[in-house]
Amino acid sequence: EIVMTQSPATLSVSPGERATLSCRASQSVSSNLAWYQQKPGQAPRLLIYGAFTRASGIPARFSGSGSGTEFTLTISSLQSEDFAVYYCQHFTNWPLTFGGGTKVEIK
Amino acid sequence: EVQLVESGGALVQPGGSLRLSCAASGFTFSSYDMSWVRQAPGKGLEWVSAISHNGGTTYADSVQGRFTISRDNSKNTLYLQMSSLRAEDTAIYYCAKVPGGHWYFDLWGRGTLVTVSS
């Protein structure tokens, strides 16, 4: 099983600042990596797939990078609606696994 | 409108059974692979099971032999039959659509809560 590790667990950021979230895989997942956003009481929403491709309707301030075992989600200028929990997920093989999440909170 | 709507969640005793349903609308259900993902209270996401558009299935080790995923393409509905339920199965269960070719999820339902407790 591929273990996905996200850091930090919590990120305190002021509105308008940049946020950088990390996701590490225990073995290479190539570019088979997705990012999701989840707000309290809501289902997850797909942000990024294939490590760097934005999903439909996702603002350009969200960007993904990386390949192999190291990945980054960057939010260039945090808006109020971006404060949420973010998860990465690999889809290289079975079982699919998610990272433990990074909570982005208001500083 | 493209959506997934789960139902069937309930309070059930340990060792009991439950069947979850997920009604799909707004897209050609039969063409897409589907999956169940769960989230224990206050915890992260855990993949549970997947079914291809033509019926091939796979399961997480934690539910293998206890849960069965199935689909009825004539009813645009995904199912999860759960048996021998344990306290650790307590979670919100989401159904999720796979966009095609790769197993990430581009559409999620709002979830249904399963609570396993005596």
XYZ file of C-alpha atoms in Angstrom:
225
model
C 0.000 0.000 0.000
C 1.250 3.473 -0.898
C 1.217 5.781 2.103
C 0.446 9.433 1.396
C 1.805 11.946 3.938
C 0.668 15.551 3.957
C 2.355 18.447 5.688
C 1.816 20.539 7.597
C -1.277 19.247 9.392
C -2.426 22.833 9.909
C -1.400 25.946 8.006
C -2.274 29.397 9.332
C -2.378 31.973 6.564
C -3.688 35.516 6.233
C -6.117 36.349 3.402
C -4.209 37.406 0.298
C -1.097 35.432 1.216
C 0.287 32.385 -0.566
C -0.263 28.892 0.842
C 1.968 25.946 -0.008
C 0.790 22.437 0.889
C 2.932 19.325 0.544
C 2.099 15.702 -0.192
C 4.634 12.888 -0.186
C 4.133 9.338 -1.452
C 5.957 6.368 0.062
C 6.829 5.218 -3.459
C 6.561 6.745 -6.880
C 3.051 7.459 -8.133
C 4.308 9.142 -11.317
C 1.801 11.945 -11.982
C -1.182 9.944 -10.720
C -2.059 12.435 -8.014
C -5.223 14.388 -7.268
C -6.024 17.176 -4.815
C -9.394 17.805 -3.177
C -10.854 20.592 -1.068
C -13.354 19.865 1.691
C -15.276 22.454 3.668
C -17.112 21.607 6.913
C -20.284 19.639 6.312
C -19.608 19.308 2.595
C -18.365 16.599 0.276
C -14.842 16.858 -1.137
C -14.397 18.786 -4.381
C -11.827 17.889 -7.026
C -9.264 20.648 -7.551
C -6.337 19.110 -9.411
C -5.735 15.820 -11.222
C -2.710 14.398 -12.962
C -0.599 16.360 -10.469
C -1.062 19.734 -12.203
C -4.278 19.881 -14.285
C -6.998 22.055 -12.794
C -10.471 20.542 -12.740
C -13.335 22.295 -14.462
C -14.290 25.567 -12.799
C -11.305 25.704 -10.461
C -9.756 29.196 -10.228
C -6.278 29.792 -11.584
C -4.969 30.692 -8.114
C -4.864 26.925 -7.450
C -1.870 25.165 -8.974
C -0.315 21.753 -8.572
C 3.211 20.571 -9.206
C 5.505 17.625 -8.675
C 5.890 14.034 -9.810
C 7.162 10.760 -8.430
C 6.981 11.092 -4.659
C 6.856 14.836 -3.965
C 3.899 17.061 -4.765
C 2.797 20.586 -3.953
C -0.520 22.410 -4.024
C -0.132 26.178 -4.125
C -2.868 28.712 -3.536
C -1.393 31.953 -4.806
C -3.567 34.450 -2.942
C -5.901 33.013 -0.343
C -9.520 34.069 -0.517
C -11.997 33.677 2.339
C -13.648 30.725 0.586
C -10.341 28.828 0.421
C -10.117 28.138 4.145
C -10.790 24.400 4.238
C -9.124 21.008 4.500
C -7.125 19.764 1.506
C -6.438 16.120 0.683
C -4.143 14.468 -1.821
C -4.899 11.050 -3.326
C -2.844 8.745 -5.516
C -4.428 6.643 -8.252
C -1.457 4.560 -9.383
C -2.622 1.190 -8.104
C -4.888 -0.501 -5.546
C -5.649 0.396 -2.887
C -6.274 4.042 -3.605
C -5.089 6.058 -0.626
C -5.505 9.600 0.618
C -3.213 11.773 2.673
C -4.299 12.743 6.160
C -5.186 16.266 5.087
C -3.942 19.814 5.629
C -6.256 22.278 7.312
C -5.796 25.820 6.016
C -7.018 28.229 8.663
C -7.228 31.980 8.985
C -4.228 33.539 10.708
C -28.266 18.607 -13.128
C -25.323 16.266 -12.695
C -25.545 14.779 -9.221
C -25.184 11.797 -6.930
C -27.550 11.263 -4.011
C -26.781 8.676 -1.357
C -29.339 7.086 0.936
C -29.688 4.194 3.349
C -27.495 5.325 6.197
C -28.753 4.427 9.668
C -27.885 3.409 13.201
C -27.129 -0.316 13.235
C -25.866 -2.702 15.896
C -22.444 -4.330 15.670
C -22.662 -7.427 13.508
C -25.616 -6.043 11.602
C -26.145 -5.334 7.922
C -27.101 -2.340 5.838
C -27.432 -1.475 2.162
C -26.493 1.948 0.872
C -27.735 3.339 -2.433
C -26.460 6.118 -4.649
C -28.774 7.536 -7.312
C -27.028 9.133 -10.258
C -28.521 11.690 -12.612
C -27.445 14.100 -15.330
C -24.857 11.806 -16.945
C -24.704 8.405 -18.643
C -24.213 6.324 -15.508
C -23.515 3.074 -17.348
C -20.425 4.560 -19.002
C -18.578 5.443 -15.830
C -16.636 3.663 -13.144
C -17.843 4.422 -9.611
C -16.584 4.154 -6.061
C -17.418 4.478 -2.378
C -15.258 6.571 -0.053
C -15.878 6.985 3.667
C -14.965 9.460 6.362
C -15.084 8.620 10.050
C -16.227 11.473 12.310
C -13.503 14.132 12.451
C -11.132 12.004 10.368
C -9.762 11.901 6.844
C -10.949 10.171 3.687
C -10.688 6.411 3.197
C -11.343 4.635 -0.083
C -13.680 1.656 0.421
C -14.569 -0.009 -2.865
C -14.756 0.511 -6.608
C -16.683 -0.903 -9.534
C -15.901 -0.484 -13.193
C -18.523 0.480 -15.759
C -18.725 -3.188 -16.807
C -18.911 -4.594 -13.268
C -15.364 -5.413 -12.185
C -14.916 -4.823 -8.443
C -12.180 -4.158 -5.919
C -12.137 -3.529 -2.165
C -10.033 -2.095 0.609
C -8.578 -4.772 2.880
C -10.576 -3.336 5.793
C -13.892 -4.273 4.167
C -12.916 -7.220 1.951
C -15.300 -10.130 2.546
C -17.823 -7.988 4.440
C -18.901 -5.372 1.883
C -20.191 -5.879 -1.661
C -20.360 -3.148 -4.263
C -22.778 -3.472 -7.157
C -24.605 -1.377 -9.711
C -27.861 -1.420 -11.624
C -27.302 0.518 -14.808
C -30.997 0.287 -15.714
C -31.781 2.215 -12.515
C -28.725 4.505 -12.591
C -27.939 3.340 -9.078
C -24.824 2.251 -7.207
C -25.059 0.070 -4.107
C -22.943 -0.939 -1.152
C -24.104 -3.994 0.788
C -22.484 -3.932 4.207
C -22.482 -6.881 6.602
C -20.729 -7.889 9.839
C -20.565 -4.219 10.673
C -18.098 -2.995 13.274
C -17.820 0.178 15.320
C -14.906 1.239 13.121
C -17.209 1.255 10.089
C -18.971 4.296 11.556
C -18.558 7.040 8.959
C -20.137 9.199 6.326
C -20.193 7.168 3.131
C -19.782 9.076 -0.120
C -20.318 7.730 -3.593
C -18.044 9.207 -6.196
C -17.799 9.196 -9.978
C -14.615 8.418 -11.865
C -14.215 10.642 -14.923
C -12.702 7.907 -17.031
C -9.390 6.152 -17.415
C -7.927 7.107 -14.062
C -9.236 6.469 -10.579
C -9.710 9.928 -9.143
C -13.126 11.419 -8.420
C -14.699 14.350 -10.233
C -18.182 14.196 -8.708
C -19.185 13.362 -5.144
C -22.510 12.919 -3.424
C -23.304 14.626 -0.128
C -22.897 11.396 1.794
C -24.972 9.228 4.101
C -24.118 8.552 7.736
C -23.685 5.016 9.021
C -23.403 4.613 12.780
C -22.510 1.219 14.228
C -23.287 1.132 17.918
C -25.187 -0.895 20.483
